[in-house]
CSV table of C-alpha atoms (C1' of nucleotides) in Angstrom, one decimal:
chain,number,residue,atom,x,y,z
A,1,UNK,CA,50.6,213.8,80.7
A,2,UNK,CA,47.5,216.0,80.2
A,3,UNK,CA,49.5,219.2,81.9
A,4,UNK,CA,51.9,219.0,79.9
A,5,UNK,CA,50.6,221.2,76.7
A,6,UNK,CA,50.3,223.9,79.5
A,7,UNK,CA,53.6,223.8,81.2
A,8,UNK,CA,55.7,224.3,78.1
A,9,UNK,CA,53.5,227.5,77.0
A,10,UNK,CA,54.4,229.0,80.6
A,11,UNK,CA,58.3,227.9,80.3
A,12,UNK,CA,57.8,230.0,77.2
A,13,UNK,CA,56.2,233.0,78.6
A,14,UNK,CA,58.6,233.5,81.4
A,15,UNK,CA,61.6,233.0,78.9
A,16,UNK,CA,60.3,235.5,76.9
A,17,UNK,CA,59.7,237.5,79.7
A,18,UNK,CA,63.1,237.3,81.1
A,19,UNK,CA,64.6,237.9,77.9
A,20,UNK,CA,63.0,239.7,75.9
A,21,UNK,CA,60.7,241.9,78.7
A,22,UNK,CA,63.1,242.4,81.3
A,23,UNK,CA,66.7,242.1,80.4
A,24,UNK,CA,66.5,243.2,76.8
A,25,UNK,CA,66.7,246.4,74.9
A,26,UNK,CA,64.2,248.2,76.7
A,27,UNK,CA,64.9,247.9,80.7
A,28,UNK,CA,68.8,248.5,79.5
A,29,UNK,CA,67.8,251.3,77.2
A,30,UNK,CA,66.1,252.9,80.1
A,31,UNK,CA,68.4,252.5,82.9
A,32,UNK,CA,71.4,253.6,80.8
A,33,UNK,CA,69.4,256.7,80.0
A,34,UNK,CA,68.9,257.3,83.9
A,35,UNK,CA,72.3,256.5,84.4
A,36,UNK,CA,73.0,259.3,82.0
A,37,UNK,CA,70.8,262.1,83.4
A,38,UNK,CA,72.2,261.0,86.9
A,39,UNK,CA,76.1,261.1,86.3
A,40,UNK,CA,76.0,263.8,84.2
A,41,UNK,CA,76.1,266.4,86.8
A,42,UNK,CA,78.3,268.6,85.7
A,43,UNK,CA,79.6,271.9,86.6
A,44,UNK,CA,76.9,274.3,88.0
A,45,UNK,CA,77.3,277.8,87.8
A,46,UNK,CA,74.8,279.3,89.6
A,47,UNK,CA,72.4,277.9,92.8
A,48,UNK,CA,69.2,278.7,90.6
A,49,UNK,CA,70.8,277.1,87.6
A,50,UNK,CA,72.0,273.9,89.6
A,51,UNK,CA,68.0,273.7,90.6
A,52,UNK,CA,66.7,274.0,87.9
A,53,UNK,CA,69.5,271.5,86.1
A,54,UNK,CA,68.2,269.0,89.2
A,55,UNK,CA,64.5,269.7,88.4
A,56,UNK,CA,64.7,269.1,84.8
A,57,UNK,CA,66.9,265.5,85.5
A,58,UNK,CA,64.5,264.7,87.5
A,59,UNK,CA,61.7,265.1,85.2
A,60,UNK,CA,63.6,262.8,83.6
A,61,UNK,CA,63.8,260.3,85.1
A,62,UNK,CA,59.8,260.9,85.8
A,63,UNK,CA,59.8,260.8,82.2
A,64,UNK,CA,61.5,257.7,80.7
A,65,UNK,CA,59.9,256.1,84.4
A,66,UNK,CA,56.5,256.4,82.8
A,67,UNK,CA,57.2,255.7,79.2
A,68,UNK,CA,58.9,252.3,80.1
A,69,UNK,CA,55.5,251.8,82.2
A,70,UNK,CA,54.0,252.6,79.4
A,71,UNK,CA,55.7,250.0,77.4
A,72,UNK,CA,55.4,247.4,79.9
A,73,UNK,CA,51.8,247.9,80.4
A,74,UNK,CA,51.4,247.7,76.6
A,75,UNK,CA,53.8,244.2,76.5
A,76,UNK,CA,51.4,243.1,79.3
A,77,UNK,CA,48.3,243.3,77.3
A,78,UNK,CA,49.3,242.1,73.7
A,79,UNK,CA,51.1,239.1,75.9
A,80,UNK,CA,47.9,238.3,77.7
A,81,UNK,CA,46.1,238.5,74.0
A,82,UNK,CA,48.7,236.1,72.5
A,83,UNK,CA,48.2,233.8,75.3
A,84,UNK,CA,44.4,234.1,75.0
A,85,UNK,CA,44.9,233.6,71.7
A,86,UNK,CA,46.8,230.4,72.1
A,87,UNK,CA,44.9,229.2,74.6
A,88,UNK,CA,41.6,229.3,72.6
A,89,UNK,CA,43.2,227.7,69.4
A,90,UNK,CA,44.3,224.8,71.6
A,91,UNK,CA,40.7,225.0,72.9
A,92,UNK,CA,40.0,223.1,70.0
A,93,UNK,CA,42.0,220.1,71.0
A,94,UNK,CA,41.3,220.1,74.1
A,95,UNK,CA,39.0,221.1,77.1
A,96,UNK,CA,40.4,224.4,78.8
A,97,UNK,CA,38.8,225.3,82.1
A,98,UNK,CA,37.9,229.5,82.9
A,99,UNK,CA,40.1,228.8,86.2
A,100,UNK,CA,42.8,227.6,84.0
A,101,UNK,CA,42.8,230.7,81.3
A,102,UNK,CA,42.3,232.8,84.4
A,103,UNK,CA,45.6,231.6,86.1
A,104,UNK,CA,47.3,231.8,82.9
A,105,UNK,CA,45.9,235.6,83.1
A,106,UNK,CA,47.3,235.9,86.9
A,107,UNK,CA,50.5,234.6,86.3
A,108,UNK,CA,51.2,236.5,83.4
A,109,UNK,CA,50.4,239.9,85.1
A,110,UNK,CA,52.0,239.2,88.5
A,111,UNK,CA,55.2,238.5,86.2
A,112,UNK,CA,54.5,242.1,84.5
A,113,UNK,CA,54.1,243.6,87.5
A,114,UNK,CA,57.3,242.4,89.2
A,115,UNK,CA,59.4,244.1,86.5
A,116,UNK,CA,57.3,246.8,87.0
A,117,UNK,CA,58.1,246.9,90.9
A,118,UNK,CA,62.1,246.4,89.5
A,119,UNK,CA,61.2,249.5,87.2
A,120,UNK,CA,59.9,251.3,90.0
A,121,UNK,CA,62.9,250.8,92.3
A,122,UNK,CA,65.8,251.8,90.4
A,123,UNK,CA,63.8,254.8,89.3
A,124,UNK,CA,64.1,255.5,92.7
A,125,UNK,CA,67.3,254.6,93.3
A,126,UNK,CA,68.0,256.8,90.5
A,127,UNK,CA,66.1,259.6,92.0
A,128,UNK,CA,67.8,259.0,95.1
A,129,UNK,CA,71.3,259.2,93.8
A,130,UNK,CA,70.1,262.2,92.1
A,131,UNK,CA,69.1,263.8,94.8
A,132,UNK,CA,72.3,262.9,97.2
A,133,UNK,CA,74.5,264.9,94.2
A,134,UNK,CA,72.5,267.4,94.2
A,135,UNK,CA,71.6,268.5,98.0
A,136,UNK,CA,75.1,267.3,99.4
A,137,UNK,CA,76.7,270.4,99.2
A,138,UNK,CA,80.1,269.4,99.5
A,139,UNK,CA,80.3,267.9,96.2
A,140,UNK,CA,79.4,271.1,94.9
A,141,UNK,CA,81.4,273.1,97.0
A,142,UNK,CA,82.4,276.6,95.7
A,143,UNK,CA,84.6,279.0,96.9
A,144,UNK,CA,83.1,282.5,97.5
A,145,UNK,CA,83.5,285.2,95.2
A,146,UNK,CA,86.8,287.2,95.5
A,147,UNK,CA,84.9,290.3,96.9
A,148,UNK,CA,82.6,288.3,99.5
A,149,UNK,CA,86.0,287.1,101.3
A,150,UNK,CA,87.0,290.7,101.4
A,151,UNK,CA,83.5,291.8,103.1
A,152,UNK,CA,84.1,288.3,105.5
A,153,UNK,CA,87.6,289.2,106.1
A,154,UNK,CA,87.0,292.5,106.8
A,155,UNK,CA,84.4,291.9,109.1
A,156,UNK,CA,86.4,289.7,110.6
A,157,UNK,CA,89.9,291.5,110.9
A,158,UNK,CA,88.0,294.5,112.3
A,159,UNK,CA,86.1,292.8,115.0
A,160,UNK,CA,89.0,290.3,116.1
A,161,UNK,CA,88.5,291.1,120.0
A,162,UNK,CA,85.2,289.5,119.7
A,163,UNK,CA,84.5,288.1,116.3
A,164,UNK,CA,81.1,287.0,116.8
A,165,UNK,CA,78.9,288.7,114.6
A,166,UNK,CA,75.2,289.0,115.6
A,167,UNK,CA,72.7,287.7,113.9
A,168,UNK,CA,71.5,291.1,112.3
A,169,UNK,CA,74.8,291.5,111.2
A,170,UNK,CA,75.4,287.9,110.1
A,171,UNK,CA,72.4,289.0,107.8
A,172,UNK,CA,73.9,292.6,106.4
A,173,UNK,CA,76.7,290.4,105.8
A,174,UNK,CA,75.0,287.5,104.1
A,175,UNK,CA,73.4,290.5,101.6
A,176,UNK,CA,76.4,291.8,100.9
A,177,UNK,CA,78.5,288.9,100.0
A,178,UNK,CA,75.1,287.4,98.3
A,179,UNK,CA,75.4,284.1,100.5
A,180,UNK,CA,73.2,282.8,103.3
A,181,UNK,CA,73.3,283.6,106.4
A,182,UNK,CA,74.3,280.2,107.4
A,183,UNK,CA,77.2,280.1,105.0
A,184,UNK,CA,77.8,283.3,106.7
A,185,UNK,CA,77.9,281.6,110.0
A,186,UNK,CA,80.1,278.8,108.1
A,187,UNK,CA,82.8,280.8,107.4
A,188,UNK,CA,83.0,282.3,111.0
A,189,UNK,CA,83.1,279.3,112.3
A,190,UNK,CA,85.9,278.3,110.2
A,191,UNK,CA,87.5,281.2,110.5
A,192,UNK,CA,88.1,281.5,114.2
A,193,UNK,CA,89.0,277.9,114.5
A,194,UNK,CA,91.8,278.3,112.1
A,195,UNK,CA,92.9,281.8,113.0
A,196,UNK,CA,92.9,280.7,116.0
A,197,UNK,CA,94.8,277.3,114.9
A,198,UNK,CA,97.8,279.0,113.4
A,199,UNK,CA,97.6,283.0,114.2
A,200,UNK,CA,101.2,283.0,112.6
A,201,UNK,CA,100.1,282.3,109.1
A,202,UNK,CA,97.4,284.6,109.1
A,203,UNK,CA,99.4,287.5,110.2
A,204,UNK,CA,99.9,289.2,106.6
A,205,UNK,CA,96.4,288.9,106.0
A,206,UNK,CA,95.5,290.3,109.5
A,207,UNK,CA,98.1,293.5,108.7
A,208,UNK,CA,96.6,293.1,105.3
A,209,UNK,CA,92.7,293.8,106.3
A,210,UNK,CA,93.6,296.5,109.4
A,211,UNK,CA,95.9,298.9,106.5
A,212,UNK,CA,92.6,298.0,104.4
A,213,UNK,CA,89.9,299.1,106.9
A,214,UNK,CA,92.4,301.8,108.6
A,215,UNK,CA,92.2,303.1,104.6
A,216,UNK,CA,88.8,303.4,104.5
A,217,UNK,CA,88.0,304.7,107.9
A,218,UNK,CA,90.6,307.4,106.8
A,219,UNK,CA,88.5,308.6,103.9
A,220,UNK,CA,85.4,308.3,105.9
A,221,UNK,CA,86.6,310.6,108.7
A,222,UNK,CA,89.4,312.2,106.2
A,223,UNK,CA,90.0,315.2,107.7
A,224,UNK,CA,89.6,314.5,111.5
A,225,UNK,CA,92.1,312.0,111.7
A,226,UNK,CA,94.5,314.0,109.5
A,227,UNK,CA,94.9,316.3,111.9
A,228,UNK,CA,95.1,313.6,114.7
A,229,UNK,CA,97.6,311.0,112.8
A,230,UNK,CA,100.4,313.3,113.8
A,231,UNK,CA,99.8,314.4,117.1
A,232,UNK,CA,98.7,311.4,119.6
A,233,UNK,CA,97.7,308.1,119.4
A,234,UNK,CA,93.7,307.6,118.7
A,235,UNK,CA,92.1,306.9,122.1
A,236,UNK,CA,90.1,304.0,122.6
A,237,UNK,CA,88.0,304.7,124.9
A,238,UNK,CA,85.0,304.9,122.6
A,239,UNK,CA,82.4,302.0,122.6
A,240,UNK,CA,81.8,299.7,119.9
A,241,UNK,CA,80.5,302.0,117.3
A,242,UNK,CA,83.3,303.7,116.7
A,243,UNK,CA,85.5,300.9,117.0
A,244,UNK,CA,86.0,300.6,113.4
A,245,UNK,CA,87.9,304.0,113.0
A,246,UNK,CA,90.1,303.7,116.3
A,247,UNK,CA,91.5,300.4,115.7
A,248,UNK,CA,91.7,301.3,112.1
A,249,UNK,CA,93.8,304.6,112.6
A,250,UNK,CA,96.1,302.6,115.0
A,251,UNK,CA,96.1,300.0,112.7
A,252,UNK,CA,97.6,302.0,110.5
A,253,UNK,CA,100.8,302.6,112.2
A,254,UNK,CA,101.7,299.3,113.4
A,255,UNK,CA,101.0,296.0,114.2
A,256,UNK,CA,97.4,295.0,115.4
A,257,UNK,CA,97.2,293.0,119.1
A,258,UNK,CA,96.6,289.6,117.6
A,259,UNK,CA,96.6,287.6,121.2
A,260,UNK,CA,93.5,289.6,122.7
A,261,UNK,CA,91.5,287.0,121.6
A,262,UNK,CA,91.0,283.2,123.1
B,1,DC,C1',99.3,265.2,90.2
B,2,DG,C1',99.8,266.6,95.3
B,3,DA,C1',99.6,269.8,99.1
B,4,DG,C1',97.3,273.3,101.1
B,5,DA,C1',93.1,276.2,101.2
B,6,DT,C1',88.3,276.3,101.9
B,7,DG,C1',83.3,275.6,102.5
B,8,DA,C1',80.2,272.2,104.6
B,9,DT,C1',79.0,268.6,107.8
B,10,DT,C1',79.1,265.9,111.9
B,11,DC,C1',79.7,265.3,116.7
B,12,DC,C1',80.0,267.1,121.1
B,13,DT,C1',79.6,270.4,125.0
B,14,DG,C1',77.8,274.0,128.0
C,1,DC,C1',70.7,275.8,120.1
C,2,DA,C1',75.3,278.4,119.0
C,3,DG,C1',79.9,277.5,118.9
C,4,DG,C1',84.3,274.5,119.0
C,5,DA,C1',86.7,270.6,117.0
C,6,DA,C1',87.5,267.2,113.8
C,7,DT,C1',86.6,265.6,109.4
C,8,DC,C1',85.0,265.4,104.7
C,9,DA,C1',85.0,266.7,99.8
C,10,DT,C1',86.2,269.8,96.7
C,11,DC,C1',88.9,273.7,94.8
C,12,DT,C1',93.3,276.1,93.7
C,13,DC,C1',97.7,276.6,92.5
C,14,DG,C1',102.4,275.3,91.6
DNA sequence: CGAGATGATTCCTG
DNA sequence: CAGGAATCATCTCG
């Protein structure tokens, strides 16, 4: 019957815990606001702009993280004041032990510090969300620019017998179509598996890329192969270097030998 | 909105 | 570990 004075004031803290620390304006206030800097990932334009979008969200997040720590850690002391407070007016009525004020103490800051471990976790949950958006790249998935699938294609189209670029040129490549070199590599891969898939449908772009390269092979060598176009077929008995211009002056007058690959 | 295109990822093999 | 194959997730276009 004695207990009893004490019981009720800790049914009381907990409630007021649970609905006013916890559950009420605050912890909501803050979640929906990490909600909000985690879904709105919008449209990025460019890589550094994406990054820096990421790293100012998730300062964020650090941010409201800390100023609902903040708050809590504040709660926590003006609650463990009120209840010292109580506890000392009732001390007048009757006997309270150190060990009991003390547990009062312990109970109310392991109960502050359990919503703090909550606050901590969906932070990071948050975070991690955050970061899944951001570093899967194939929710972010853009297409190449126009002009870097010309470089790719042309690369491509005019090394068809053995379209495996090295890894020097996989780099020229990369600078030219401002990409990495492993999106480089990417769209290799893709590209012979599909060409190779349907060589049908890529036909027209195939004839597309040899006129294209044949064009430009023309103007480099102009008047050479001029005087040659008319007379006999170019030779290819050249090595790789000079690869480009034969197969681009045959190109020119026909079909290109899609089957001498695979 | 839906189908095809496309860049990225995953899994597997030599 | 580079490349092939399958698959995913998004983009593009009609």
């Amino acid at each position: 019957v004695d207990e009893d004075p004490s019981d009720p004031q800790l049914m009381r803290l907990d409630n007021m815990l649970l609905a006013e620390g916890v559950s009420g304006p605050e912890k909501g206030g803050g979640a929906a606001a990490v909600a909000a800097a985690t879904a709105a990932v919008g449209v990025g334009a460019d890589n550094a702009i994406e990054h820096s979008d990421y790293r100012a969200k998730l300062s964020q997040i650090r941010q409201i993280y800390h100023t609902e720590l903040e708050k809590y850690e504040q709660a926590c002391n003006e609650f463990t004041t009120h209840v010292m407070n109580l506890l000392r007016e009732q001390s007048r009525t009757r006997p309270i032990s150190p060990k009991e004020i003390e547990r009062m103490v312990n109970i109310i800051h392991r109960k502050f510090s359990s919503i703090q471990m909550q606050l901590k976790q969906s932070t990071c949950e948050a975070v991690m969300i955050l970061r899944s958006r951001f570093l899967d790249a194939r929710r972010k998935r853009r297409n190449f620019s126009k002009q870097a699938t010309e470089i790719l294609n042309e690369y491509f189209y005019s090394h068809l017998s053995n379209p495996y670029p090295s890894e020097e040129a996989k780099e020229e490549l990369a600078k030219k179509c401002a990409i990495t070199v492993s999106q480089v590599s990417n769209w290799f891969g893709n590209k012979r598996i599909r060409y190779k898939k349907n060589i049908g449908k890529f036909q027209e772009e195939a004839n597309l890329y040899a006129a294209k390269t044949a064009v430009t092979a023309t103007q480099a060598v102009a008047a050479a192969v001029q005087n040659s176009q008319t007379n006999s077929p170019a030779t290819p008995s050249s090595g790789t270097h000079t690869m480009n211009e034969t197969t681009g002056a045959s190109c020119h007058k026909g079909y290109i030998s899609t089957t001498m690959m695979f």
